[in-house]
Amino acid sequence: MTSGCSHSISRRLSGKLALLTMIVFGALFASAYVAMSMLVREKNAEELRARTALIKEVIELEARRGGEIAIQSRLQADAPMRASTRLEIQYADGRSCYADPAVGPHVMSAHSRSEDFQVRLPDGQLLRARYTMDFAGDARMGDKWAVILVVVTLASGALVAGGTSWHVRRQLRPLHDLAAQTRSISPRGLHRRLSLADPAEELEPWIEQFNALMERLERAYAQLEGFNADVAHELRTPLATLIGETEVALSRERSADSLRDTLASNLEEMQRLSAMVNDMLFLSQADRGAVARRGQPVSLAALARQVAEFHEG
């Protein structure tokens, strides 16, 4: 009976490496995205300052040429070329001098930035202006890059997971070979040993220990078979004697003395059988650490007489 597997080494390593890859790539891409966003904001700020300076120079030039009317005419003529921007000019008292229409290309989004500046007219009057640029295009480009980086991060994690899973399964192939060799070992094939054409350094101790275990098991199995053969041989002799004497005794009428001799002989054989059984029980217990107890001293002369009487026939 086999227990269910709690996890797979291939899937666990693949998942961890994929997660680690996505974390590393995500951190790198997030840092790159933040750095890119800072650079884009700096570029936008520089572009806004440059465009504001250019607009200021145009207004000052037109103010020297023709005053307010020249400024308004020039700005209205240039308005179509200022897409994604909005220019507003007011007098010092708050009255509007010029403003781009808040429709069409001059509609600003939430990604717009403004720069304020002032222009003094030749008559000494002060104009306050605000130039606004819309950077929605850069924001959309940043969103696209964010999606691309997220997709690349997820794809890299998937690729690492797939590649790791394939590589781990390939590297674990020797273990499957060892498992197949182990399953092929049967009681009739205890001489078989595990081997690999190109064993990994980590598998060498396992193969050596398993083969040493199989050698001990093979020797124990051979000893067990020899012991069983010896026990069967030893038991067969007294049993044959018991059966033979009993058949002879039952073959015809016997006197009481003859039957008594037969029973005494059978008792000796049964005592031998009992001694063999006790020895077998001791051997089975000795394998679990049992120690033989010291018995009473036995007379060698009495033991010699018993042996002589047994072989007297």
Short mmCIF file of C-alpha atoms in Angstrom, two decimals:
data_model
loop_
_atom_site.label_atom_id
_atom_site.label_comp_id
_atom_site.label_asym_id
_atom_site.label_seq_id
_atom_site.Cartn_x
_atom_site.Cartn_y
_atom_site.Cartn_z
CA MET A 1 0.00 0.00 0.00
CA THR A 2 1.47 3.34 -1.03
CA SER A 3 0.61 6.71 0.44
CA GLY A 4 -0.33 9.66 -1.75
CA CYS A 5 2.44 12.03 -2.75
CA SER A 6 2.31 15.32 -0.87
CA HIS A 7 4.19 17.28 -3.52
CA SER A 8 6.28 17.07 -6.65
CA ILE A 9 9.92 18.14 -6.64
CA SER A 10 9.64 19.24 -10.27
CA ARG A 11 6.54 21.36 -9.72
CA ARG A 12 7.83 22.82 -6.45
CA LEU A 13 11.20 23.86 -7.93
CA SER A 14 9.55 25.19 -11.07
CA GLY A 15 7.08 27.25 -9.07
CA LYS A 16 9.73 28.68 -6.75
CA LEU A 17 12.13 29.57 -9.56
CA ALA A 18 9.32 31.09 -11.61
CA LEU A 19 8.19 33.16 -8.62
CA LEU A 20 11.77 34.25 -7.93
CA THR A 21 12.26 35.17 -11.59
CA MET A 22 9.08 37.23 -11.66
CA ILE A 23 10.05 39.00 -8.43
CA VAL A 24 13.53 39.84 -9.73
CA PHE A 25 12.30 40.89 -13.16
CA GLY A 26 9.39 42.79 -11.62
CA ALA A 27 11.76 44.72 -9.32
CA LEU A 28 14.15 45.48 -12.19
CA PHE A 29 11.38 46.52 -14.56
CA ALA A 30 9.67 48.60 -11.88
CA SER A 31 12.94 50.41 -11.18
CA ALA A 32 13.48 50.93 -14.91
CA TYR A 33 9.90 52.18 -15.30
CA VAL A 34 10.28 54.65 -12.43
CA ALA A 35 13.60 55.88 -13.82
CA MET A 36 12.08 56.22 -17.30
CA SER A 37 9.11 58.14 -15.86
CA MET A 38 11.46 60.56 -14.08
CA LEU A 39 13.44 61.09 -17.29
CA VAL A 40 10.25 61.69 -19.26
CA ARG A 41 9.01 64.20 -16.68
CA GLU A 42 12.35 66.02 -16.79
CA LYS A 43 12.23 66.05 -20.60
CA ASN A 44 8.68 67.40 -20.51
CA ALA A 45 9.69 70.10 -18.06
CA GLU A 46 12.62 71.14 -20.23
CA GLU A 47 10.43 71.14 -23.32
CA LEU A 48 7.82 73.25 -21.52
CA ARG A 49 10.45 75.78 -20.40
CA ALA A 50 11.92 75.96 -23.91
CA ARG A 51 8.52 76.43 -25.54
CA THR A 52 7.54 78.99 -22.94
CA ALA A 53 10.73 80.95 -23.55
CA LEU A 54 10.05 80.87 -27.29
CA ILE A 55 6.44 82.06 -26.84
CA LYS A 56 7.67 84.83 -24.53
CA GLU A 57 10.18 86.01 -27.13
CA VAL A 58 7.47 86.05 -29.83
CA ILE A 59 5.13 88.07 -27.63
CA GLU A 60 7.84 90.56 -26.71
CA LEU A 61 8.81 90.91 -30.37
CA GLU A 62 5.25 91.54 -31.51
CA ALA A 63 4.70 93.92 -28.60
CA ARG A 64 7.60 96.06 -29.81
CA ARG A 65 6.32 95.92 -33.39
CA GLY A 66 2.64 96.71 -32.96
CA GLY A 67 1.51 96.36 -29.37
CA GLU A 68 -1.49 94.37 -28.27
CA ILE A 69 -3.07 94.11 -31.71
CA ALA A 70 0.10 92.62 -33.21
CA ILE A 71 0.35 90.17 -30.33
CA GLN A 72 -3.23 88.97 -30.78
CA SER A 73 -2.88 88.65 -34.57
CA ARG A 74 0.36 86.66 -34.32
CA LEU A 75 -0.96 84.35 -31.64
CA GLN A 76 -4.20 83.70 -33.52
CA ALA A 77 -2.22 82.89 -36.67
CA ASP A 78 0.09 80.54 -34.79
CA ALA A 79 -2.71 78.83 -32.83
CA PRO A 80 -3.19 75.94 -35.30
CA MET A 81 0.50 75.10 -34.97
CA ARG A 82 0.27 74.88 -31.19
CA ALA A 83 -1.67 71.61 -30.98
CA SER A 84 -1.85 70.02 -27.52
CA THR A 85 -1.03 73.41 -25.97
CA ARG A 86 -3.02 76.34 -24.59
CA LEU A 87 -1.93 79.94 -24.18
CA GLU A 88 -3.74 82.41 -21.94
CA ILE A 89 -2.75 86.08 -21.49
CA GLN A 90 -4.34 88.53 -19.07
CA TYR A 91 -3.83 92.16 -18.15
CA ALA A 92 -2.68 93.05 -14.68
CA ASP A 93 -6.26 93.85 -13.65
CA GLY A 94 -7.47 90.39 -14.70
CA ARG A 95 -8.99 91.22 -18.06
CA SER A 96 -8.33 88.71 -20.85
CA CYS A 97 -5.94 89.82 -23.56
CA TYR A 98 -5.76 86.54 -25.48
CA ALA A 99 -6.74 82.93 -24.95
CA ASP A 100 -6.63 79.88 -27.20
CA PRO A 101 -10.08 78.32 -27.68
CA ALA A 102 -10.75 75.51 -25.19
CA VAL A 103 -11.86 73.16 -27.96
CA GLY A 104 -10.25 70.85 -30.50
CA PRO A 105 -6.47 70.62 -30.25
CA HIS A 106 -6.35 73.00 -27.29
CA VAL A 107 -8.33 70.77 -24.89
CA MET A 108 -6.09 69.76 -22.00
CA SER A 109 -6.11 66.42 -20.20
CA ALA A 110 -5.09 65.49 -16.68
CA HIS A 111 -1.49 65.05 -17.88
CA SER A 112 -0.93 68.74 -18.68
CA ARG A 113 1.69 71.06 -17.13
CA SER A 114 1.74 74.84 -17.06
CA GLU A 115 4.39 77.55 -16.94
CA ASP A 116 3.62 81.17 -15.91
CA PHE A 117 5.55 84.17 -17.20
CA GLN A 118 5.18 87.92 -17.56
CA VAL A 119 5.65 90.33 -20.47
CA ARG A 120 5.91 94.12 -20.14
CA LEU A 121 4.57 96.16 -23.04
CA PRO A 122 6.38 99.24 -24.38
CA ASP A 123 3.80 101.48 -22.66
CA GLY A 124 4.73 99.92 -19.34
CA GLN A 125 1.63 97.75 -19.02
CA LEU A 126 2.24 94.26 -17.56
CA LEU A 127 0.81 91.10 -19.12
CA ARG A 128 0.53 87.85 -17.18
CA ALA A 129 0.59 84.71 -19.33
CA ARG A 130 0.24 80.98 -18.77
CA TYR A 131 1.43 78.43 -21.28
CA THR A 132 0.09 74.87 -20.85
CA MET A 133 1.28 71.74 -22.65
CA ASP A 134 -0.58 68.44 -22.72
CA PHE A 135 1.63 65.33 -22.35
CA ALA A 136 -1.13 62.75 -22.72
CA GLY A 137 0.83 61.08 -25.54
CA ASP A 138 3.77 60.42 -23.25
CA ALA A 139 1.38 59.14 -20.58
CA ARG A 140 -0.20 56.70 -23.05
CA MET A 141 3.25 55.56 -24.11
CA GLY A 142 4.17 55.00 -20.45
CA ASP A 143 1.01 52.93 -19.92
CA LYS A 144 1.88 50.80 -22.95
CA TRP A 145 5.38 50.25 -21.62
CA ALA A 146 3.96 49.26 -18.22
CA VAL A 147 1.73 46.64 -19.90
CA ILE A 148 4.68 45.38 -21.95
CA LEU A 149 6.88 45.05 -18.85
CA VAL A 150 4.16 43.19 -16.95
CA VAL A 151 3.62 40.80 -19.87
CA VAL A 152 7.38 40.24 -20.20
CA THR A 153 7.62 39.54 -16.44
CA LEU A 154 4.80 36.98 -16.55
CA ALA A 155 6.14 35.40 -19.74
CA SER A 156 9.62 35.10 -18.25
CA GLY A 157 8.15 33.40 -15.19
CA ALA A 158 6.22 30.96 -17.40
CA LEU A 159 9.30 30.21 -19.52
CA VAL A 160 11.45 29.66 -16.43
CA ALA A 161 8.79 27.38 -14.92
CA GLY A 162 8.54 25.30 -18.10
CA GLY A 163 12.30 25.11 -18.60
CA THR A 164 12.94 24.24 -14.97
CA SER A 165 10.27 21.55 -14.98
CA TRP A 166 11.75 19.95 -18.10
CA HIS A 167 15.31 20.18 -16.74
CA VAL A 168 14.37 18.76 -13.33
CA ARG A 169 12.48 15.85 -14.90
CA ARG A 170 15.51 15.13 -17.06
CA GLN A 171 17.87 15.28 -14.08
CA LEU A 172 15.55 13.02 -12.03
CA ARG A 173 15.53 10.35 -14.74
CA PRO A 174 18.28 8.32 -12.94
CA LEU A 175 15.97 8.09 -9.92
CA HIS A 176 13.21 6.63 -12.11
CA ASP A 177 15.74 4.14 -13.50
CA LEU A 178 16.74 3.12 -9.97
CA ALA A 179 13.07 2.75 -9.02
CA ALA A 180 12.49 0.49 -12.05
CA GLN A 181 15.52 -1.63 -11.14
CA THR A 182 14.28 -1.89 -7.55
CA ARG A 183 10.83 -3.05 -8.68
CA SER A 184 12.41 -5.78 -10.82
CA ILE A 185 14.16 -7.37 -7.80
CA SER A 186 12.28 -10.48 -6.58
CA PRO A 187 13.10 -13.30 -4.13
CA ARG A 188 14.45 -15.27 -7.09
CA GLY A 189 16.63 -12.36 -8.18
CA LEU A 190 18.31 -11.24 -4.97
CA HIS A 191 21.65 -11.31 -6.78
CA ARG A 192 20.69 -8.22 -8.77
CA ARG A 193 22.26 -4.88 -7.84
CA LEU A 194 21.47 -1.26 -8.66
CA SER A 195 23.70 0.43 -11.21
CA LEU A 196 23.72 3.51 -13.43
CA ALA A 197 25.80 4.19 -16.52
CA ASP A 198 26.65 7.70 -15.33
CA PRO A 199 25.63 8.00 -11.65
CA ALA A 200 25.50 11.41 -10.05
CA GLU A 201 27.77 12.09 -7.11
CA GLU A 202 24.77 12.52 -4.80
CA LEU A 203 23.33 9.11 -5.79
CA GLU A 204 26.51 7.09 -5.23
CA PRO A 205 26.04 6.68 -1.43
CA TRP A 206 22.41 5.58 -1.90
CA ILE A 207 23.36 3.00 -4.52
CA GLU A 208 26.24 1.64 -2.41
CA GLN A 209 24.10 1.40 0.74
CA PHE A 210 21.25 -0.30 -1.12
CA ASN A 211 23.59 -2.81 -2.76
CA ALA A 212 25.20 -3.54 0.63
CA LEU A 213 21.70 -4.08 2.06
CA MET A 214 20.90 -6.48 -0.78
CA GLU A 215 24.11 -8.43 -0.08
CA ARG A 216 23.16 -8.82 3.57
CA LEU A 217 19.63 -9.79 2.58
CA GLU A 218 20.92 -12.35 0.09
CA ARG A 219 23.19 -13.93 2.73
CA ALA A 220 20.36 -13.96 5.28
CA TYR A 221 18.02 -15.54 2.74
CA ALA A 222 20.60 -18.21 1.90
CA GLN A 223 21.14 -18.90 5.59
CA LEU A 224 17.39 -19.12 6.10
CA GLU A 225 17.03 -21.62 3.27
CA GLY A 226 19.93 -23.67 4.66
CA PHE A 227 18.43 -23.52 8.13
CA ASN A 228 15.04 -24.67 6.85
CA ALA A 229 16.68 -27.59 5.03
CA ASP A 230 18.63 -28.58 8.18
CA VAL A 231 15.52 -28.32 10.35
CA ALA A 232 13.49 -30.42 7.90
CA HIS A 233 16.25 -33.05 7.83
CA GLU A 234 16.51 -33.13 11.62
CA LEU A 235 12.75 -33.37 12.08
CA ARG A 236 12.32 -36.05 9.46
CA THR A 237 14.46 -38.61 11.33
CA PRO A 238 12.52 -38.65 14.66
CA LEU A 239 9.22 -38.40 12.84
CA ALA A 240 10.13 -41.36 10.64
CA THR A 241 11.16 -43.29 13.76
CA LEU A 242 7.86 -42.47 15.50
CA ILE A 243 5.81 -43.46 12.49
CA GLY A 244 7.77 -46.66 11.90
CA GLU A 245 7.66 -47.88 15.50
CA THR A 246 3.99 -46.99 15.77
CA GLU A 247 3.15 -48.89 12.56
CA VAL A 248 5.15 -51.91 13.76
CA ALA A 249 3.37 -51.82 17.14
CA LEU A 250 -0.03 -51.67 15.46
CA SER A 251 0.73 -54.38 12.90
CA ARG A 252 -0.09 -57.23 15.36
CA GLU A 253 -0.95 -57.89 18.96
CA ARG A 254 1.77 -56.82 21.39
CA SER A 255 2.38 -57.54 25.00
CA ALA A 256 2.24 -54.82 27.60
CA ASP A 257 6.04 -54.86 28.01
CA SER A 258 6.52 -54.50 24.26
CA LEU A 259 4.07 -51.61 24.07
CA ARG A 260 5.79 -50.00 27.05
CA ASP A 261 9.16 -50.20 25.28
CA THR A 262 7.60 -48.70 22.14
CA LEU A 263 6.06 -45.84 24.11
CA ALA A 264 9.36 -45.20 25.90
CA SER A 265 11.16 -45.08 22.56
CA ASN A 266 8.50 -42.77 21.15
CA LEU A 267 8.84 -40.53 24.22
CA GLU A 268 12.55 -40.15 23.60
CA GLU A 269 11.88 -39.17 20.00
CA MET A 270 9.24 -36.66 21.09
CA GLN A 271 11.69 -35.24 23.65
CA ARG A 272 14.16 -34.78 20.81
CA LEU A 273 11.46 -33.01 18.79
CA SER A 274 10.64 -30.80 21.78
CA ALA A 275 14.31 -29.90 22.17
CA MET A 276 14.52 -29.00 18.48
CA VAL A 277 11.40 -26.82 18.76
CA ASN A 278 12.86 -25.09 21.82
CA ASP A 279 16.10 -24.49 19.94
CA MET A 280 14.17 -22.99 17.01
CA LEU A 281 12.23 -20.72 19.37
CA PHE A 282 15.47 -19.58 20.97
CA LEU A 283 17.00 -18.82 17.57
CA SER A 284 13.98 -16.72 16.57
CA GLN A 285 14.19 -14.84 19.86
CA ALA A 286 17.97 -14.45 19.58
CA ASP A 287 17.46 -12.40 16.42
CA ARG A 288 15.56 -9.91 18.62
CA GLY A 289 18.27 -9.77 21.29
CA ALA A 290 17.37 -12.69 23.56
CA VAL A 291 20.30 -14.21 25.54
CA ALA A 292 20.60 -17.90 26.42
CA ARG A 293 20.24 -18.66 30.12
CA ARG A 294 22.82 -20.75 31.90
CA GLY A 295 21.36 -24.20 32.66
CA GLN A 296 22.15 -26.76 35.36
CA PRO A 297 25.38 -28.77 35.02
CA VAL A 298 24.87 -31.96 33.03
CA SER A 299 26.67 -35.24 33.69
CA LEU A 300 28.67 -36.23 30.64
CA ALA A 301 28.51 -39.89 31.69
CA ALA A 302 24.70 -39.78 31.79
CA LEU A 303 24.62 -38.02 28.44
CA ALA A 304 26.94 -40.69 26.97
CA ARG A 305 24.68 -43.46 28.25
CA GLN A 306 21.65 -41.79 26.68
CA VAL A 307 23.40 -41.58 23.34
CA ALA A 308 24.53 -45.20 23.58
CA GLU A 309 21.01 -46.36 24.43
CA PHE A 310 19.59 -44.33 21.54
CA HIS A 311 21.94 -46.01 19.04
CA GLU A 312 21.73 -49.43 20.70
CA GLY A 313 19.27 -50.71 18.11
#
